[in-house]
């Protein structure tokens, strides 16, 4: 029996929120579909990378996009049982506004027998100006 | 002819450790991640002390890719900033404790290779500034755990350099 859309989101949300690091930095799965995922996190004082400006550390933006990329790979209906990041490139276009929520959207746009290709974008509360983009390759580990 | 008497070793250490501390102590995320720095002369080794919250895959278990990326990016920024600061602090042109003495470079892009999974234990990283110009810098970082020759991640990053800081130190006038 196929899981309904809501079940899939529920299962994926439990999976993401069971990851200790994702939980420690407050990541929340907002949406997940066939090859697409959206995850967001709140700005928090302890995640700041530049004390002068209060801007969140770039590494947190890559953590968000990395997690979101992995979720997108796992959400493919024809997808793998497990995945891990092979490489990820992040382009930081502008600092995320302090105090605002950061949201990432990742898409697994191509899947081979062993590799998943992903691109992702991240925004703060201004949907017209992305803060970062990413592209990466993930492993696709299938059941033998 | 005699050269000037070298400074007492404690004064040298204090000055260099103070310069390193101003780069790291005020950054909340460095504390949150449990990242510290070992300094030997001008060589820095970043250390990320293992904590359960750094786990990304509880079944293996393995460190989270985002925690690894954050560790590498932090190692790169601190290495680049420390190198920028080094000559100015050594010559006395800048007092690192003065407000405004430190401006951090901004990351333009960051590419990380995950070579093997990060084990649930301490991790180490060393960054090397490949090129540092007036406006842009390119930095390479390597990270390992048990064995220096078995890297578990590496990264290349480009940074936008901050504008030069005005002299603040005693000899900087």
XYZ file of N, CA, C and O in Angstrom, chain B residues 42-104:
252
model
N 53.315 29.932 14.430
C 52.185 30.451 13.654
C 51.332 29.324 13.077
O 50.453 29.572 12.264
N 51.596 28.078 13.468
C 50.818 26.953 12.939
C 49.623 26.655 13.842
O 49.782 26.476 15.051
N 48.444 26.623 13.225
C 47.230 26.350 13.981
C 46.663 24.981 13.613
O 46.645 24.609 12.445
N 46.213 24.245 14.612
C 45.439 23.029 14.384
C 44.087 23.223 15.056
O 44.023 23.493 16.258
N 43.023 23.117 14.253
C 41.675 23.215 14.816
C 41.292 21.849 15.367
O 41.604 20.825 14.759
N 40.654 21.846 16.530
C 40.234 20.601 17.174
C 38.738 20.695 17.444
O 38.282 21.648 18.070
N 37.971 19.714 16.946
C 36.548 19.665 17.282
C 36.353 18.477 18.223
O 36.480 17.327 17.831
N 36.087 18.820 19.483
C 35.929 17.797 20.513
C 34.603 17.072 20.307
O 33.568 17.709 20.117
N 34.662 15.743 20.345
C 33.458 14.963 20.065
C 32.346 15.247 21.076
O 32.582 15.343 22.282
N 31.156 15.388 20.530
C 29.956 15.498 21.370
C 28.835 14.794 20.618
O 28.789 14.825 19.391
N 27.929 14.212 21.356
C 26.835 13.440 20.754
C 25.999 14.299 19.801
O 25.482 13.800 18.802
N 25.905 15.598 20.070
C 25.059 16.455 19.218
C 25.642 16.664 17.811
O 24.957 17.182 16.941
N 26.912 16.260 17.591
C 27.526 16.437 16.266
C 27.190 15.288 15.313
O 27.589 15.294 14.147
N 26.449 14.318 15.808
C 26.135 13.124 15.013
C 25.067 13.428 13.949
O 24.075 14.090 14.228
N 25.295 12.923 12.743
C 24.332 13.087 11.657
C 23.660 11.782 11.294
O 22.543 11.760 10.784
N 24.361 10.678 11.519
C 23.782 9.357 11.269
C 23.917 8.526 12.538
O 24.994 8.024 12.849
N 22.803 8.394 13.286
C 22.877 7.699 14.577
C 23.072 6.191 14.430
O 23.443 5.542 15.394
N 22.836 5.640 13.218
C 22.904 4.186 13.050
C 24.332 3.698 12.841
O 24.687 2.614 13.268
N 25.160 4.545 12.167
C 26.549 4.089 11.899
C 27.417 3.972 13.163
O 28.051 2.919 13.328
N 27.543 4.967 14.031
C 27.182 6.383 13.905
C 28.280 7.163 13.190
O 29.429 6.729 13.154
N 27.893 8.343 12.637
C 28.861 9.187 11.930
C 28.556 10.653 12.189
O 27.403 11.019 12.448
N 29.598 11.480 12.114
C 29.428 12.927 12.290
C 28.556 13.487 11.162
O 28.579 12.983 10.034
N 27.812 14.542 11.460
C 26.955 15.191 10.460
C 27.817 15.962 9.454
O 28.760 16.647 9.849
N 27.470 15.833 8.155
C 28.202 16.545 7.107
C 28.220 18.048 7.345
O 29.219 18.719 7.068
N 27.132 18.566 7.867
C 27.061 20.005 8.132
C 27.975 20.419 9.270
O 28.549 21.505 9.254
N 28.133 19.530 10.260
C 29.058 19.811 11.369
C 30.492 19.800 10.843
O 31.322 20.640 11.222
N 30.771 18.858 9.933
C 32.119 18.770 9.346
C 32.407 20.015 8.501
O 33.479 20.619 8.606
N 31.422 20.429 7.686
C 31.606 21.621 6.845
C 31.834 22.859 7.709
O 32.697 23.684 7.414
N 31.067 22.975 8.787
C 31.212 24.120 9.691
C 32.598 24.130 10.333
O 33.241 25.181 10.449
N 33.059 22.950 10.723
C 34.399 22.812 11.320
C 35.472 23.265 10.326
O 36.359 24.061 10.661
N 35.380 22.790 9.079
C 36.376 23.144 8.068
C 36.330 24.631 7.718
O 37.373 25.267 7.565
N 35.118 25.176 7.628
C 35.008 26.598 7.279
C 35.574 27.463 8.411
O 36.262 28.449 8.167
N 35.311 27.050 9.643
C 35.852 27.771 10.798
C 37.378 27.705 10.812
O 38.050 28.718 11.040
N 37.924 26.521 10.540
C 39.388 26.372 10.505
C 39.988 27.279 9.436
O 41.032 27.913 9.656
N 39.321 27.384 8.287
C 39.827 28.218 7.188
C 39.777 29.698 7.548
O 40.748 30.428 7.327
N 38.654 30.142 8.118
C 38.498 31.569 8.449
C 39.512 31.981 9.521
O 40.149 33.032 9.416
N 39.676 31.140 10.546
C 40.582 31.488 11.639
C 42.036 31.487 11.139
O 42.815 32.391 11.461
N 42.403 30.512 10.314
C 43.765 30.471 9.768
C 44.051 31.733 8.944
O 45.088 32.383 9.121
N 43.111 32.068 8.062
C 43.302 33.236 7.190
C 43.376 34.520 8.024
O 44.258 35.367 7.799
N 42.511 34.659 9.001
C 42.500 35.862 9.845
C 43.765 35.947 10.691
O 44.342 37.019 10.866
N 44.182 34.792 11.215
C 45.376 34.769 12.070
C 46.606 35.156 11.255
O 47.458 35.911 11.714
N 46.657 34.663 10.029
C 47.788 34.998 9.164
C 47.796 36.485 8.801
O 48.847 37.115 8.767
N 46.585 37.052 8.559
C 46.471 38.484 8.260
C 46.947 39.315 9.443
O 47.565 40.348 9.293
N 46.588 38.837 10.628
C 46.845 39.575 11.859
C 48.303 39.461 12.303
O 48.849 40.367 12.935
N 48.928 38.333 11.957
C 50.232 37.960 12.521
C 51.267 39.075 12.427
O 51.821 39.502 13.445
N 51.510 39.598 11.201
C 52.580 40.576 11.038
C 52.283 41.865 11.785
O 53.172 42.450 12.400
N 51.011 42.279 11.733
C 50.627 43.530 12.404
C 50.748 43.413 13.913
O 51.102 44.381 14.583
N 50.448 42.222 14.437
C 50.542 42.035 15.886
C 52.004 41.881 16.306
O 52.450 42.462 17.297
N 52.773 41.152 15.495
C 54.200 40.946 15.813
C 54.959 42.270 15.772
O 55.860 42.498 16.573
N 54.613 43.141 14.815
C 55.347 44.409 14.698
C 54.815 45.449 15.681
O 55.404 46.514 15.829
N 53.671 45.140 16.316
C 53.096 46.109 17.250
C 52.227 47.152 16.569
O 51.742 48.088 17.202
N 51.983 46.999 15.236
C 51.171 47.994 14.528
C 49.716 47.958 15.007
O 49.027 48.966 15.047
N 49.270 46.727 15.350
C 47.882 46.568 15.798
C 47.853 45.889 17.161
O 48.571 44.916 17.397
N 47.030 46.456 18.040
C 46.760 45.790 19.305
C 45.466 44.999 19.118
O 44.396 45.602 18.957
N 45.552 43.659 19.131
C 44.346 42.877 18.810
C 43.214 43.066 19.806
O 42.065 42.751 19.505
N 43.531 43.615 20.980
C 42.484 43.785 21.985
C 41.689 45.079 21.787
O 40.652 45.283 22.405
N 42.190 45.968 20.912
C 41.457 47.211 20.627
C 40.165 46.881 19.873
O 40.183 46.046 18.974
N 39.068 47.556 20.189
C 37.841 47.307 19.424
C 38.060 47.673 17.951
O 38.748 48.653 17.658
N 37.507 46.880 17.060
C 37.642 47.168 15.631
C 38.930 46.658 15.025
O 39.177 46.836 13.838
N 39.801 46.038 15.845
C 41.085 45.542 15.313
C 40.880 44.305 14.442
O 41.714 43.989 13.614
N 39.756 43.609 14.652
C 39.519 42.364 13.937
C 38.354 42.526 12.986
O 37.255 42.905 13.396
N 38.603 42.236 11.725
C 37.491 42.104 10.774
C 37.658 40.783 10.064
O 38.738 40.482 9.582
N 36.572 40.022 10.028
C 36.678 38.672 9.469
C 36.472 38.697 7.948
O 35.687 39.493 7.444
